[in-house]
Amino acid sequence: MPNTVLVGAQWGDEGKGKIIDVLADEADIIVRYQGGNNAGHTVTVGAEKYVLHLIPSCILHPGKHCVIGNGVVVDPVALVKELTELQARGISAEGRFHVSDRAHIVFPYHGLLDATREGNARKERKIGTTKRGIGPSYSDKASRIGLRMGDLIDPAFDDLLGVRVEEVNKVLQAMGADPVDLAQLLDAYHAAGKVLAPYIVDTTSFLDVACRANKRILFEGAQGTMLDIDFGSYPYVTSSSTTAGGACTGTGVPPQRISRVIGVIKAYTTRVGEGPFPTELHDEVGKTLSREGNEFGATTGRPRRCGWYDAVVARYSAMVNGLDFLAVTKLDVMDSLPVVKICVAYECDGVLYDTVPASIRTLERCKPVYEELPGWLTPTRDVTDLKDLPAKARAYVDRLCEVTGVKLGILSVGPKRASTLRVAL
Ligand code: GDP
Ligand code: IMO
Ligand code: MG
């Protein structure tokens, strides 16, 4: 496999975890490059279901190296919990898991700031965050006051954190939240640091050596293009670069070393949290997608909003990520729909948009322009070859790729590894 970036092409939860799991066998190293434990990547292996938040999904493949790059924000306590849970299920990370010493740390006060800000915000300004402290942690990084994983195991850690807590407590109190207790915090973070110490390394050098030895690297994106801090539906976004460019800045691997980009995309659209969603459905079809797709957040358990496939978003995603292939997921969820729709453009104040407008006020008022196709009304779950797909389902997938302008690489018709059609990848 050439070095490959895999990104979410919509608003997250496209099935990245599943596709990474399918491709992991063909890679030597899998690297997360942004986000934190706001992510929830579900992988189904036989009867077992795993939900990974920070650790790359390839951890389930023995012998593969898993890296958390510098672009990720790491809650060390949550990471230790995830490692311990995996260990209890017989999955060991020893010797093959590496965390960047440059990755920023998420502290409980980040979560408190996140939750308090959301709680205090007027309805129209709520983001609907996961309250995992992601925004405040990335803010500290950009403000140059953050602590990094290398600091966690440095003798200066207590002093550095002491200074931060002094300032943060003033902010928390001014916002009406409880202050944090430094001693408690130090206890928890020393304990986590002890467990994580063997894994904290210079991952950029590790990846450089790997590249020179022609090891195959798979970059695992979290969230999705429309949640990107620059290209997403700002301000209803997360705080990192979820798009393909983030793979370079979030790992230190230069662009020349990356050969292709795969966009994971649902055959319909979902979004969790607040913000505009032009193809959102509030009718029976929306309920069917939610029920058949089991559309509940893997991290927060919140119901995901559901809607038709949005080719405006998909084309935009193809543009900003340079998508070479689509991995289309969850086609089976649409099996019972008599009619299926694809949004091919937006209309706002008499103007047609074929790409996503920057202004959130405009996006909020955009109405979808639909193309209709007949549903296939046949189960697709057991299909293992593209030629056995019902003709109408095939026509829908073909049209979806055509209006997006990207080749079909993989088609997924169920959560399990076996329900994966390798078309051109
Ligand atoms: P991620 O965050 O992009 O990794 O996606 P999530 O794991 O949050 O959500 C995707 C959900 O859909 C998971 O529960 C997967 O097991 C499931 N899934 C993935 N592909 C398919 C598919 O083709 N069909 C169905 N029915 N479920 C799928
Ligand atoms: P995966 O990797 C879907 C959303 C939140 C909220 C916004 C900001 O599983 O696809 P944050 O906590 O990041 O500050 O929240 O981003 N969000 C996700 N939505 N999937 C995710 O991750 C998400 N991570 C964050 O719901 O709208
Ligand atoms: Mg998810």
Coordinates of N, CA, C and O in Angstrom, one line a residue, residues 263-331:
G263 N -11.4 9.1 0.9 CA -12.5 9.8 1.7 C -13.6 8.8 2.1 O -14.1 8.1 1.2
V264 N -13.8 8.6 3.4 CA -14.9 7.7 3.8 C -16.1 8.6 3.9 O -16.2 9.7 4.4
I265 N -17.2 8.0 3.3 CA -18.4 8.8 3.2 C -19.6 7.8 3.3 O -19.7 6.8 2.7
K266 N -20.6 8.2 4.1 CA -21.8 7.4 4.2 C -22.7 7.6 2.9 O -22.6 8.7 2.3
A267 N -23.5 6.6 2.6 CA -24.4 6.7 1.4 C -25.5 7.7 1.7 O -26.3 8.0 0.8
Y268 N -25.6 8.2 2.9 CA -26.5 9.3 3.3 C -25.6 10.3 4.2 O -24.4 10.2 4.1
T269 N -26.2 11.1 5.0 CA -25.4 12.0 5.8 C -25.9 12.0 7.2 O -27.1 11.9 7.5
T270 N -25.0 12.1 8.2 CA -25.4 12.4 9.5 C -24.5 13.5 10.1 O -23.5 13.8 9.6
R271 N -25.0 14.0 11.2 CA -24.3 15.0 12.0 C -24.7 14.9 13.4 O -25.9 14.8 13.7
V272 N -23.7 15.1 14.3 CA -24.1 15.1 15.8 C -23.6 16.4 16.3 O -22.5 16.9 15.9
G273 N -24.4 17.1 17.1 CA -24.1 18.4 17.6 C -24.9 19.4 16.8 O -25.7 19.1 15.9
E274 N -24.6 20.7 17.1 CA -25.4 21.8 16.5 C -24.8 22.2 15.1 O -23.7 21.8 14.8
G275 N -25.5 23.1 14.5 CA -25.0 23.7 13.2 C -25.8 23.3 12.0 O -26.6 22.3 12.1
P276 N -25.6 24.0 10.9 CA -26.4 23.8 9.7 C -26.2 22.4 9.1 O -25.1 21.9 9.1
F277 N -27.3 21.9 8.5 CA -27.2 20.6 7.9 C -28.3 20.6 6.8 O -29.5 20.2 7.1
P278 N -28.0 21.1 5.6 CA -29.0 21.4 4.6 C -29.9 20.2 4.2 O -31.1 20.4 3.9
T279 N -29.4 19.0 4.2 CA -30.2 17.8 3.8 C -30.8 17.1 5.0 O -31.3 16.0 4.8
E280 N -30.8 17.7 6.1 CA -31.4 17.0 7.3 C -32.9 16.7 7.1 O -33.6 17.5 6.5
L281 N -33.3 15.5 7.6 CA -34.7 15.0 7.4 C -35.3 15.0 8.8 O -34.7 14.4 9.7
H282 N -36.5 15.5 8.9 CA -37.3 15.4 10.2 C -38.5 14.5 10.0 O -39.4 14.6 10.8
D283 N -38.5 13.7 8.9 CA -39.7 12.9 8.6 C -39.4 11.4 8.9 O -38.4 11.0 9.5
E284 N -40.2 10.6 8.4 CA -40.1 9.1 8.5 C -38.8 8.6 7.9 O -38.2 7.6 8.5
V285 N -38.4 9.2 6.8 CA -37.2 8.7 6.2 C -36.0 8.9 7.1 O -35.1 8.0 7.4
G286 N -36.0 10.1 7.8 CA -34.9 10.4 8.8 C -34.9 9.4 9.9 O -33.9 8.9 10.3
K287 N -36.1 9.0 10.3 CA -36.2 8.0 11.4 C -35.8 6.7 11.0 O -35.1 5.9 11.7
T288 N -36.1 6.3 9.7 CA -35.6 5.0 9.2 C -34.1 5.0 9.2 O -33.5 4.0 9.6
L289 N -33.5 6.0 8.7 CA -32.0 6.1 8.6 C -31.4 6.0 10.0 O -30.4 5.2 10.2
S290 N -32.0 6.7 11.0 CA -31.5 6.7 12.3 C -31.6 5.3 12.9 O -30.7 4.8 13.6
R291 N -32.8 4.6 12.7 CA -33.0 3.3 13.3 C -32.2 2.2 12.6 O -31.4 1.5 13.2
E292 N -32.2 2.2 11.3 CA -31.5 1.1 10.5 C -30.0 1.3 10.6 O -29.2 0.4 10.6
G293 N -29.6 2.6 10.7 CA -28.1 2.9 10.8 C -27.6 2.9 12.3 O -26.5 3.1 12.5
N294 N -28.6 2.7 13.2 CA -28.2 2.8 14.6 C -27.4 4.1 14.9 O -26.3 4.0 15.4
E295 N -28.0 5.2 14.5 CA -27.2 6.4 14.5 C -27.2 7.2 15.8 O -27.9 8.1 16.1
F296 N -26.4 6.6 16.7 CA -26.2 7.2 18.0 C -24.7 7.4 18.2 O -23.9 6.5 17.9
G297 N -24.3 8.6 18.8 CA -22.8 8.9 18.9 C -22.1 7.8 19.7 O -22.5 7.4 20.7
A298 N -20.9 7.4 19.2 CA -20.1 6.4 19.8 C -19.4 6.9 21.0 O -18.9 6.2 21.9
T299 N -19.3 8.3 21.2 CA -18.6 8.9 22.3 C -19.6 9.4 23.3 O -19.4 9.2 24.5
T300 N -20.6 10.1 22.9 CA -21.6 10.7 23.8 C -22.9 10.0 23.9 O -23.7 10.4 24.7
G301 N -23.2 9.1 23.0 CA -24.5 8.4 22.9 C -25.6 9.3 22.4 O -26.8 8.9 22.4
R302 N -25.3 10.5 22.0 CA -26.4 11.4 21.5 C -26.9 10.9 20.2 O -26.2 10.3 19.4
P303 N -28.2 11.1 19.9 CA -28.7 10.7 18.6 C -28.1 11.6 17.5 O -27.9 12.8 17.7
R304 N -27.7 10.9 16.4 CA -27.2 11.7 15.3 C -28.3 12.1 14.4 O -29.3 11.4 14.1
R305 N -28.2 13.4 13.9 CA -29.2 13.9 12.9 C -28.9 13.2 11.6 O -27.8 13.0 11.3
C306 N -30.0 12.9 10.9 CA -29.8 12.1 9.6 C -30.4 12.9 8.4 O -31.4 13.6 8.6
G307 N -29.8 12.7 7.2 CA -30.4 13.3 6.0 C -29.9 12.6 4.8 O -29.1 11.7 4.8
W308 N -30.3 13.1 3.6 CA -29.9 12.6 2.3 C -28.4 12.9 2.0 O -27.8 13.8 2.6
Y309 N -27.9 12.1 1.1 CA -26.5 12.3 0.6 C -26.4 13.8 0.1 O -27.2 14.2 -0.7
D310 N -25.3 14.4 0.5 CA -25.1 15.8 0.1 C -23.9 15.9 -0.8 O -22.8 15.9 -0.3
A311 N -24.1 16.0 -2.1 CA -23.0 15.9 -3.1 C -22.3 17.3 -3.1 O -21.1 17.4 -3.6
V312 N -22.9 18.3 -2.6 CA -22.2 19.6 -2.5 C -21.1 19.5 -1.5 O -19.9 19.9 -1.7
V313 N -21.4 18.9 -0.3 CA -20.4 18.6 0.7 C -19.4 17.7 0.2 O -18.2 17.9 0.4
A314 N -19.8 16.6 -0.5 CA -18.9 15.6 -1.0 C -17.9 16.2 -2.0 O -16.7 15.9 -2.0
R315 N -18.4 17.0 -2.9 CA -17.5 17.6 -3.9 C -16.5 18.6 -3.3 O -15.3 18.6 -3.6
Y316 N -17.0 19.3 -2.3 CA -16.2 20.3 -1.5 C -15.1 19.5 -0.8 O -13.9 19.8 -0.8
S317 N -15.5 18.3 -0.3 CA -14.6 17.5 0.5 C -13.5 16.9 -0.5 O -12.3 16.8 -0.2
A318 N -14.0 16.5 -1.7 CA -13.0 16.0 -2.7 C -12.0 17.1 -3.1 O -10.8 16.8 -3.2
M319 N -12.5 18.3 -3.1 CA -11.6 19.5 -3.5 C -10.5 19.7 -2.4 O -9.3 19.8 -2.6
V320 N -11.0 19.9 -1.1 CA -10.0 20.3 -0.1 C -9.1 19.2 0.4 O -8.1 19.4 0.9
N321 N -9.6 17.9 0.2 CA -8.7 16.8 0.6 C -7.9 16.2 -0.6 O -7.0 15.4 -0.4
G322 N -8.3 16.5 -1.8 CA -7.7 15.9 -3.0 C -8.1 14.4 -3.0 O -7.2 13.5 -3.2
L323 N -9.3 14.1 -2.8 CA -9.7 12.6 -2.7 C -9.4 11.9 -4.0 O -9.8 12.3 -5.1
D324 N -8.8 10.7 -3.9 CA -8.5 9.8 -5.0 C -9.6 8.8 -5.1 O -9.9 8.3 -6.2
F325 N -10.1 8.4 -4.0 CA -11.1 7.3 -3.9 C -12.1 7.6 -2.8 O -11.8 8.2 -1.8
L326 N -13.3 7.1 -3.1 CA -14.4 7.1 -2.0 C -14.5 5.7 -1.4 O -14.4 4.7 -2.1
A327 N -14.6 5.7 -0.1 CA -15.1 4.4 0.6 C -16.5 4.7 1.0 O -16.7 5.5 2.0
V328 N -17.5 4.2 0.3 CA -18.9 4.5 0.6 C -19.4 3.5 1.6 O -19.3 2.3 1.4
T329 N -19.9 4.0 2.7 CA -20.4 3.0 3.8 C -21.9 3.1 4.0 O -22.6 4.0 3.5
K330 N -22.4 2.1 4.6 CA -23.8 2.0 5.1 C -24.8 2.1 4.1 O -25.9 2.6 4.3
L331 N -24.5 1.6 2.9 CA -25.5 1.5 1.8 C -26.7 0.7 2.3 O -27.9 1.0 2.0

